PDB file of C-alpha atoms in Angstrom:
ATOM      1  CA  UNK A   1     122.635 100.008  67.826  1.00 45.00           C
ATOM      2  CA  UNK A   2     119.189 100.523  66.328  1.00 65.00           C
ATOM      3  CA  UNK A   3     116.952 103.130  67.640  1.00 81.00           C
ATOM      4  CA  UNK A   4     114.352 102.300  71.050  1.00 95.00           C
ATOM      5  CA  UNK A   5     111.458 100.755  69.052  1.00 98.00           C
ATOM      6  CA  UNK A   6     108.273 102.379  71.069  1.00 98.00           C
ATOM      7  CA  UNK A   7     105.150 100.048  71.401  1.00 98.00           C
ATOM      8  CA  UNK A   8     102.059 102.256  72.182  1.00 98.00           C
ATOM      9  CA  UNK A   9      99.544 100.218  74.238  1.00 97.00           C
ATOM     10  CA  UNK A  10      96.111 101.127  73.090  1.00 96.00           C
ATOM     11  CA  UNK A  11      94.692  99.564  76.193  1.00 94.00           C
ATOM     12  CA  UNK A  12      95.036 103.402  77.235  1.00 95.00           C
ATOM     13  CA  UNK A  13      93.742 104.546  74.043  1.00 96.00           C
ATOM     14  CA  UNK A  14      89.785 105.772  73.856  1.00 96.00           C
ATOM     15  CA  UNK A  15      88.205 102.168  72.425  1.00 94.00           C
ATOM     16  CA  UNK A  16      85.479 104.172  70.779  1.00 96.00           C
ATOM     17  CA  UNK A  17      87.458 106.463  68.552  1.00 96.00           C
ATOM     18  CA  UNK A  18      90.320 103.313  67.871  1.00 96.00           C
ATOM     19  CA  UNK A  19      91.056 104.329  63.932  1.00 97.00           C
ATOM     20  CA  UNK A  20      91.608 108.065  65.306  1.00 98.00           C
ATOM     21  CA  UNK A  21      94.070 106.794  68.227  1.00 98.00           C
ATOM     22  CA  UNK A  22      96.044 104.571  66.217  1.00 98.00           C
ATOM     23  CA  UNK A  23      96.200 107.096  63.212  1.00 98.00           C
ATOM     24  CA  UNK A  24      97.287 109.434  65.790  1.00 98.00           C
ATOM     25  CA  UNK A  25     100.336 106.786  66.796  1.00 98.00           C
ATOM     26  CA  UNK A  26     101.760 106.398  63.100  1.00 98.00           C
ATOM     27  CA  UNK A  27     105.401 107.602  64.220  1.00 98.00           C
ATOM     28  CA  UNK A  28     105.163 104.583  66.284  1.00 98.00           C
ATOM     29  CA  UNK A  29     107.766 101.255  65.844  1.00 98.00           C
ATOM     30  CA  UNK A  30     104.498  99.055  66.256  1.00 98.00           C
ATOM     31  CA  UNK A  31     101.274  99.019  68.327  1.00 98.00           C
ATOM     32  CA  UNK A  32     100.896  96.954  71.332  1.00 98.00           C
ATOM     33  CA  UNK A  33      98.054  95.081  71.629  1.00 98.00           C
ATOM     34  CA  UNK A  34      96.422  93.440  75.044  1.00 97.00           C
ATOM     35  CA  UNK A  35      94.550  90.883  74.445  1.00 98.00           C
ATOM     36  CA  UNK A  36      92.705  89.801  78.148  1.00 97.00           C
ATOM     37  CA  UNK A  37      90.296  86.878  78.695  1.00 97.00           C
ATOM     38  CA  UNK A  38      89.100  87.405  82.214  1.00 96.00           C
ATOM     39  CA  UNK A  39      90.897  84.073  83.275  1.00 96.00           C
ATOM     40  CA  UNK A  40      94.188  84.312  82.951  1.00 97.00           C
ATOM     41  CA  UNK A  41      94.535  88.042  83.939  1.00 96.00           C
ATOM     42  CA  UNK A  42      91.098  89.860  85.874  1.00 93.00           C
ATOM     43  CA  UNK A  43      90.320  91.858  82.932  1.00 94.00           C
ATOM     44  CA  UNK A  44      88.357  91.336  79.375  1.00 95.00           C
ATOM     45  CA  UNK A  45      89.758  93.456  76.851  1.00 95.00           C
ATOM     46  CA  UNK A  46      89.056  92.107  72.903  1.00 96.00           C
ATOM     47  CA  UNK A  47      89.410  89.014  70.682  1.00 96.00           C
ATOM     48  CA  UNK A  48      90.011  88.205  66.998  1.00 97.00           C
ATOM     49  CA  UNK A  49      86.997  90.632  65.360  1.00 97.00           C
ATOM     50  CA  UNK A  50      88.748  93.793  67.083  1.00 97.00           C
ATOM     51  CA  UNK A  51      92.062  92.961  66.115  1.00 98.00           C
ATOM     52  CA  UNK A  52      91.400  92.331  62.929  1.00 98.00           C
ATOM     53  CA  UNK A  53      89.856  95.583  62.286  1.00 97.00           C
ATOM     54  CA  UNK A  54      93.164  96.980  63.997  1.00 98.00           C
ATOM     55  CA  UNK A  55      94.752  95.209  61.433  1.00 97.00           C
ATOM     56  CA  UNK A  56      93.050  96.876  58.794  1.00 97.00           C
ATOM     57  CA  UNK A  57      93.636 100.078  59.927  1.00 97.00           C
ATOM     58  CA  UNK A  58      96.391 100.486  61.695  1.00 98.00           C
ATOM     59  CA  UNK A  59      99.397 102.229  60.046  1.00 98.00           C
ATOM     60  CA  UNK A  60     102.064 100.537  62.315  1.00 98.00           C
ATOM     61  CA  UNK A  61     102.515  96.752  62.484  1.00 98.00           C
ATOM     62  CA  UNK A  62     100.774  95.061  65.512  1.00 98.00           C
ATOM     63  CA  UNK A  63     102.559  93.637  67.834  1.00 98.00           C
ATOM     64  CA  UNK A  64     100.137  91.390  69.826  1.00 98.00           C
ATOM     65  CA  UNK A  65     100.371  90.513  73.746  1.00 98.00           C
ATOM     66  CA  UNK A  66      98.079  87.394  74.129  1.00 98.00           C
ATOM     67  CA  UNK A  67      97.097  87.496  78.190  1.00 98.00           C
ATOM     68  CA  UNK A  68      94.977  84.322  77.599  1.00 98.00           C
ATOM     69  CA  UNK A  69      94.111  80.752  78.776  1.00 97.00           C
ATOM     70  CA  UNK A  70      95.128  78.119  76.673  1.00 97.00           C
ATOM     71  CA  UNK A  71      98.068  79.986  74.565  1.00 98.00           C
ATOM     72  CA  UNK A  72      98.493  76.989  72.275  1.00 98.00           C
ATOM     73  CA  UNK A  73      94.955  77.076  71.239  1.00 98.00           C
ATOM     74  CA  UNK A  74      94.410  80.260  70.100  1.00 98.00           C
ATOM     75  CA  UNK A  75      97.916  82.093  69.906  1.00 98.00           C
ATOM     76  CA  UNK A  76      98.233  80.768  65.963  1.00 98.00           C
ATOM     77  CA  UNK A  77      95.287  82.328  65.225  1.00 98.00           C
ATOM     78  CA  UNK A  78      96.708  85.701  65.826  1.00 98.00           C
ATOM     79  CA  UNK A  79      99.372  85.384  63.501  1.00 98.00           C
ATOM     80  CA  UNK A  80      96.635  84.112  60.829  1.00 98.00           C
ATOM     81  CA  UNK A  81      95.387  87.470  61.520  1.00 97.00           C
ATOM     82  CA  UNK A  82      98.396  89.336  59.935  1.00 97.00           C
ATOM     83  CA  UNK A  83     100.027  90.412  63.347  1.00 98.00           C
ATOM     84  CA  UNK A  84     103.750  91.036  63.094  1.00 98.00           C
ATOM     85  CA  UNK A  85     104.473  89.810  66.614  1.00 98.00           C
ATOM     86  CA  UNK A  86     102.516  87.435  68.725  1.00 98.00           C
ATOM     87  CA  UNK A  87     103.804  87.000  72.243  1.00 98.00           C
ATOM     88  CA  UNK A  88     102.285  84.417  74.741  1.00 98.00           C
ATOM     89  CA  UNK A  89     103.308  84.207  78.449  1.00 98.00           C
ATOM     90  CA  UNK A  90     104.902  81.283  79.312  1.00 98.00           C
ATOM     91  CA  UNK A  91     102.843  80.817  82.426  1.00 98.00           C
ATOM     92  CA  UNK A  92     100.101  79.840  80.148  1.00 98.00           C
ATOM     93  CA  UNK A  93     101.634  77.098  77.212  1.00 98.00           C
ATOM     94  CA  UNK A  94     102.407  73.072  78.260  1.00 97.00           C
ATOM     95  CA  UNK A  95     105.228  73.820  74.938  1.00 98.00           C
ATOM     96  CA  UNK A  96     106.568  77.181  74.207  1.00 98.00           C
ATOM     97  CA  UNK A  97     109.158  76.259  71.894  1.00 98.00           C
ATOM     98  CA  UNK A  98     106.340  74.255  69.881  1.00 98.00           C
ATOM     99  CA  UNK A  99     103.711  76.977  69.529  1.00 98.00           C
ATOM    100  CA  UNK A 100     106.867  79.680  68.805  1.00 98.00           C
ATOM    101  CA  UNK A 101     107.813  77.563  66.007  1.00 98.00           C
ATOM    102  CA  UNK A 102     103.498  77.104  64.462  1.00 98.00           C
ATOM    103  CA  UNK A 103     103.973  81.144  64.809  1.00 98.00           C
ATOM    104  CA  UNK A 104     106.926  81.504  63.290  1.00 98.00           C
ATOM    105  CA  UNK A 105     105.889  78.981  60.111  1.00 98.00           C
ATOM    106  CA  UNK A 106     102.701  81.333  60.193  1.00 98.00           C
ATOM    107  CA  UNK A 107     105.274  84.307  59.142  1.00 98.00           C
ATOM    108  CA  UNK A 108     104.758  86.248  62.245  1.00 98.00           C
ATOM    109  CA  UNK A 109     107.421  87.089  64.844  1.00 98.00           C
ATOM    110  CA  UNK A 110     107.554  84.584  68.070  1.00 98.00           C
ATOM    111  CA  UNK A 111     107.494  85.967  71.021  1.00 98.00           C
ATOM    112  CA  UNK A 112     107.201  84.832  75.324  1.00 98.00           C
ATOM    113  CA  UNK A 113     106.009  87.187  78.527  1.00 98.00           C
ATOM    114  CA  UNK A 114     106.870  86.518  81.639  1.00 98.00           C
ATOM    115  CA  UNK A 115     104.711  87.540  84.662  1.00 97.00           C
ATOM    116  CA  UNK A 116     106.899  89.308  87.362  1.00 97.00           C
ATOM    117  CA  UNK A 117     106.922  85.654  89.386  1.00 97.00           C
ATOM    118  CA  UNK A 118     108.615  83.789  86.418  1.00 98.00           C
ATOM    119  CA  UNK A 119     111.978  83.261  86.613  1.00 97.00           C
ATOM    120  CA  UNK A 120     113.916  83.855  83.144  1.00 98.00           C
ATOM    121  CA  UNK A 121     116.999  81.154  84.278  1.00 97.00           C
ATOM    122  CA  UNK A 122     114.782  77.832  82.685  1.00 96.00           C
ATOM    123  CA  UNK A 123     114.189  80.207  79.495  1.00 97.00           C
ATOM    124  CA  UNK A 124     117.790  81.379  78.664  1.00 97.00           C
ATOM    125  CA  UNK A 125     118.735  78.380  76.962  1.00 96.00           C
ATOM    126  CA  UNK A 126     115.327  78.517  74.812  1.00 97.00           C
ATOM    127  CA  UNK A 127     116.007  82.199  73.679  1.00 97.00           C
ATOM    128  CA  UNK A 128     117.157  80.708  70.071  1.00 97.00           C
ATOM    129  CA  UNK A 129     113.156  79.993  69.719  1.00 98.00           C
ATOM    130  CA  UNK A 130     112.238  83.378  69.987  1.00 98.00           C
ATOM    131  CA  UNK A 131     112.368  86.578  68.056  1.00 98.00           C
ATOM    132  CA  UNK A 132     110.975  88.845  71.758  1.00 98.00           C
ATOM    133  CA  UNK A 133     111.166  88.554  75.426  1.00 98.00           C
ATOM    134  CA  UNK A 134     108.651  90.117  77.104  1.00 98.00           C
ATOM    135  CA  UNK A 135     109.960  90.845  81.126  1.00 98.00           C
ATOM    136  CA  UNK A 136     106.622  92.201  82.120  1.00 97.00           C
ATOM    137  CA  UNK A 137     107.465  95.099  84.287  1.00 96.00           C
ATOM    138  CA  UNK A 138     103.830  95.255  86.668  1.00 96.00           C
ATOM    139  CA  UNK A 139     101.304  92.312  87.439  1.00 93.00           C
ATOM    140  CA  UNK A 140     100.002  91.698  83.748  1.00 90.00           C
ATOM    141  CA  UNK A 141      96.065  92.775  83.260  1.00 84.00           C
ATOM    142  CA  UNK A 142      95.487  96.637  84.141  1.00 78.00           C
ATOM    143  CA  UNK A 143      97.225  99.576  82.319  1.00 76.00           C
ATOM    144  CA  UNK A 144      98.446 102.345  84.839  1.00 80.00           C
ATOM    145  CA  UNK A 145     100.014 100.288  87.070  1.00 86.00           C
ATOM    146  CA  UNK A 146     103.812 101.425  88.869  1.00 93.00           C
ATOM    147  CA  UNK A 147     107.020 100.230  87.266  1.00 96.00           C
ATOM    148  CA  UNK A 148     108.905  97.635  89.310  1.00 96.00           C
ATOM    149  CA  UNK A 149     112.662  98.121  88.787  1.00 97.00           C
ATOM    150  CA  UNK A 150     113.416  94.725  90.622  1.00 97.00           C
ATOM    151  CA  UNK A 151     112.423  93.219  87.478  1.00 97.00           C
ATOM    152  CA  UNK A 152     115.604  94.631  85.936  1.00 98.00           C
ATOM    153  CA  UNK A 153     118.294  91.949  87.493  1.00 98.00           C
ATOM    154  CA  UNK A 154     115.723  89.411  85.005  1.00 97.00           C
ATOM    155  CA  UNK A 155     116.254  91.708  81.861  1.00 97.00           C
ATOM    156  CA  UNK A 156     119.753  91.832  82.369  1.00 98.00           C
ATOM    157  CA  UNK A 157     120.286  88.048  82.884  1.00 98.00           C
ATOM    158  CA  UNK A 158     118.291  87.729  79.309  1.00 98.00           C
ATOM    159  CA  UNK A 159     120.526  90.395  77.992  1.00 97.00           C
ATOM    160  CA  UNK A 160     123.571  88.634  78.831  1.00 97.00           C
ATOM    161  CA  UNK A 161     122.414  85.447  78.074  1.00 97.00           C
ATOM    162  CA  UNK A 162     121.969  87.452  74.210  1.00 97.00           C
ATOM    163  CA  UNK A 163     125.209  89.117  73.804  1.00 96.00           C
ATOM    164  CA  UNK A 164     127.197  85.614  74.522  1.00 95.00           C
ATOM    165  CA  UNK A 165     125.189  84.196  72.257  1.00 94.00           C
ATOM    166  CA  UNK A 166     124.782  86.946  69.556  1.00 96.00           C
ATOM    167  CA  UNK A 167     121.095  85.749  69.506  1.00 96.00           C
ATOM    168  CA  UNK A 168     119.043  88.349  67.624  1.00 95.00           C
ATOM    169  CA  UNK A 169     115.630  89.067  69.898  1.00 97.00           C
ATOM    170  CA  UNK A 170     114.286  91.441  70.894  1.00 98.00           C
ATOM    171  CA  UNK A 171     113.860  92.822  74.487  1.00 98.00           C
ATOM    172  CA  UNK A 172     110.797  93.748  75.718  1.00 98.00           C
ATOM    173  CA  UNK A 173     109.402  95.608  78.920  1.00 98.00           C
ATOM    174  CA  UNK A 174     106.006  96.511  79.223  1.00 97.00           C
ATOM    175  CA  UNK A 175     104.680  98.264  82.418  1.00 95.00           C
ATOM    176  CA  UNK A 176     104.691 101.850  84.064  1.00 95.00           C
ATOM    177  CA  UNK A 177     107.017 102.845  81.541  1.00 97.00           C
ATOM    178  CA  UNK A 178     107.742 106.735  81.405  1.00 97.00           C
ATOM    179  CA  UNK A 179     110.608 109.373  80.300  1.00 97.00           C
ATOM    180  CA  UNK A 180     111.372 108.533  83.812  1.00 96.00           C
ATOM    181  CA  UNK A 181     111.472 104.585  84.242  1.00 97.00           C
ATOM    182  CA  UNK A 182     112.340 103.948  80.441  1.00 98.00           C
ATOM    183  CA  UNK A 183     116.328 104.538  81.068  1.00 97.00           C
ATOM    184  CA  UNK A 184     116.015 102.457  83.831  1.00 97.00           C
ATOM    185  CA  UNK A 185     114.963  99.538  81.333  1.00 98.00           C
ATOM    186  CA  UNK A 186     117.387 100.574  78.569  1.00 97.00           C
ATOM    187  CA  UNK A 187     120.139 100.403  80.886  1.00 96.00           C
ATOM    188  CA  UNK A 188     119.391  96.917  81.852  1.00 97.00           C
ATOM    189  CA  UNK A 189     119.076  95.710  78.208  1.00 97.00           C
ATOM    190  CA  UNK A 190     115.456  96.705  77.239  1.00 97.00           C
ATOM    191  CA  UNK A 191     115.550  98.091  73.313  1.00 97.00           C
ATOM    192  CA  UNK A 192     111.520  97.611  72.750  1.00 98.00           C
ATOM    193  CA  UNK A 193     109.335  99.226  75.059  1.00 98.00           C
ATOM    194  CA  UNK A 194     105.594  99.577  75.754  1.00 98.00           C
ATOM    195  CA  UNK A 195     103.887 102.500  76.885  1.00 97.00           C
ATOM    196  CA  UNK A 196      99.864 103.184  76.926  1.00 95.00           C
ATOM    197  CA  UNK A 197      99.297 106.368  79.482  1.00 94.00           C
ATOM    198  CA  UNK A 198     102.782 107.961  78.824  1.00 97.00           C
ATOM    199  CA  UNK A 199     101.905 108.004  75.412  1.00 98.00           C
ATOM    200  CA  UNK A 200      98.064 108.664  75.135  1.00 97.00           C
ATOM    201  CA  UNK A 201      98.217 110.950  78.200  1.00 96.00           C
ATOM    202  CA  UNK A 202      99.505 113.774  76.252  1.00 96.00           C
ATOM    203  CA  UNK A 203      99.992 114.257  72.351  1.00 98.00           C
ATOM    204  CA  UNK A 204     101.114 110.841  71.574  1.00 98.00           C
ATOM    205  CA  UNK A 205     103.062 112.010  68.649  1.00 97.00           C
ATOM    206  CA  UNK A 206     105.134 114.445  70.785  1.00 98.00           C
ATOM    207  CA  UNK A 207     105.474 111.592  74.308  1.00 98.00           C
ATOM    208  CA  UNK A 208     107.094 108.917  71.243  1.00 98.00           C
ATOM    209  CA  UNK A 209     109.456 111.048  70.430  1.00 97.00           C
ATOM    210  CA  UNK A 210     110.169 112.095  74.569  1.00 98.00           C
ATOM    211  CA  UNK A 211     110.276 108.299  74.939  1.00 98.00           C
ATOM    212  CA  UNK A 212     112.375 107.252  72.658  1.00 97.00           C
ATOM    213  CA  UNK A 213     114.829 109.747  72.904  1.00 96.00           C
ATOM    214  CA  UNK A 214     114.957 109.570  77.065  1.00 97.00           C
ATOM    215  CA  UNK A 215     115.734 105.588  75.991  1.00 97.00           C
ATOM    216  CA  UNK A 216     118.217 106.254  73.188  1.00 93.00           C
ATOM    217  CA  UNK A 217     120.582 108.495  75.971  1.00 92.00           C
ATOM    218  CA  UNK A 218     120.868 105.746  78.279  1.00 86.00           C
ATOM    219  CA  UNK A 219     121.376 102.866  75.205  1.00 72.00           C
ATOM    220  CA  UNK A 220     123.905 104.839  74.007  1.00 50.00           C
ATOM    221  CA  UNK A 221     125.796 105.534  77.068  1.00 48.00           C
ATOM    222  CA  UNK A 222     125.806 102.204  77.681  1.00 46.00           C
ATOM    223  CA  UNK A 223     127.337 101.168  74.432  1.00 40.00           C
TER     224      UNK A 223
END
């Protein structure tokens, strides 16, 4: 099994000093960025202009979390933007399958969130769509939050539903993740994970490594 891939969030990064924080994240798999629009989630975080700045800068691949309105509208344009990954929540597309596929045909990776509501069993047989699977471990819209490890029966269904199907996605949680919640997660199937304060609360070069290898002893017990 390939090594934990660990997604800094730079909604815990400092916003003024962004090139510095995401230079300071290069051993990083990819960044995770939160996009907010005040109406889907209670919070306003950045649109296109900031991100593609990031995306000028940054010396990991983005890997985009779209918390918007209106996902089919302006999830493509994302992609146009050079991200590697654009997830969208489910909660807010009339056709996932559809926009995955305009993503995809863009050239960046697909990928759906689900709040902690959302139940995965009416996505399992969609997974084939999708290169990620966001199981969105705390209410979507504020970094900081506690992990909730009664979203883990979800990421295991989606990590069954992958193994009998040999499906190649990736499974993502993102949400009070820590060296001490992160096994938790890998256990249950997690192998892409997203961390903003347990990264950018210390030396974020030296918390990657702590994170990824507290994830890598539990993937590889379980394997």
């Amino acid at each position: 099994m390939k090594s934990p891939r660990i997604n800094p969030s730079i909604l815990s990064a400092d916003f003024v000093n962004l090139q510095a924080e995401l230079e300071a994240i290069a051993s990083a798999d990819l960044v995770h960025v939160d996009v907010m629009d005040n109406h889907f989630v209670p919070n306003l975080t950045m649109g296109p202009p900031i991100v593609e700045r990031i995306q000028a800068v940054s010396p990991v691949p983005l890997d985009m979390h779209l918390m918007i309105a209106d996902a089919d509208r302006w999830a493509p344009g994302y992609a146009e933007l050079g991200a590697y990954s654009v997830t969208f929540h489910a909660e807010a597309t009339n056709d996932p399958v559809a926009l995955a596929r305009k993503i995809r045909d863009i050239g960046a990776r697909a990928g759906i969130a689900l709040k902690p509501g959302t139940d995965v069993a009416p996505y399992l047989e969609l997974l084939p769509e999708f290169d990620q699977l966001l199981v969105m471990t705390v209410e979507p819209g504020f970094g900081g939050q506690a992990f909730m490890p009664d979203m883990m029966p979800k990421l295991q269904q989606a990590s069954e539903a992958k193994k009998a199907h040999g499906l190649d996605i990736w499974l993502q949680v993102d949400g009070g993740i820590t060296v001490d919640t992160i096994g938790m997660a890998a256990e249950a199937g997690a192998d892409t994970f997203v961390a903003g304060s347990a990264v950018y609360g210390g030396v974020p070069e030296q918390r990657i490594a702590e994170l990824r290898a507290a994830a890598n002893a539990h993937v590889h017990t379980k394997a």
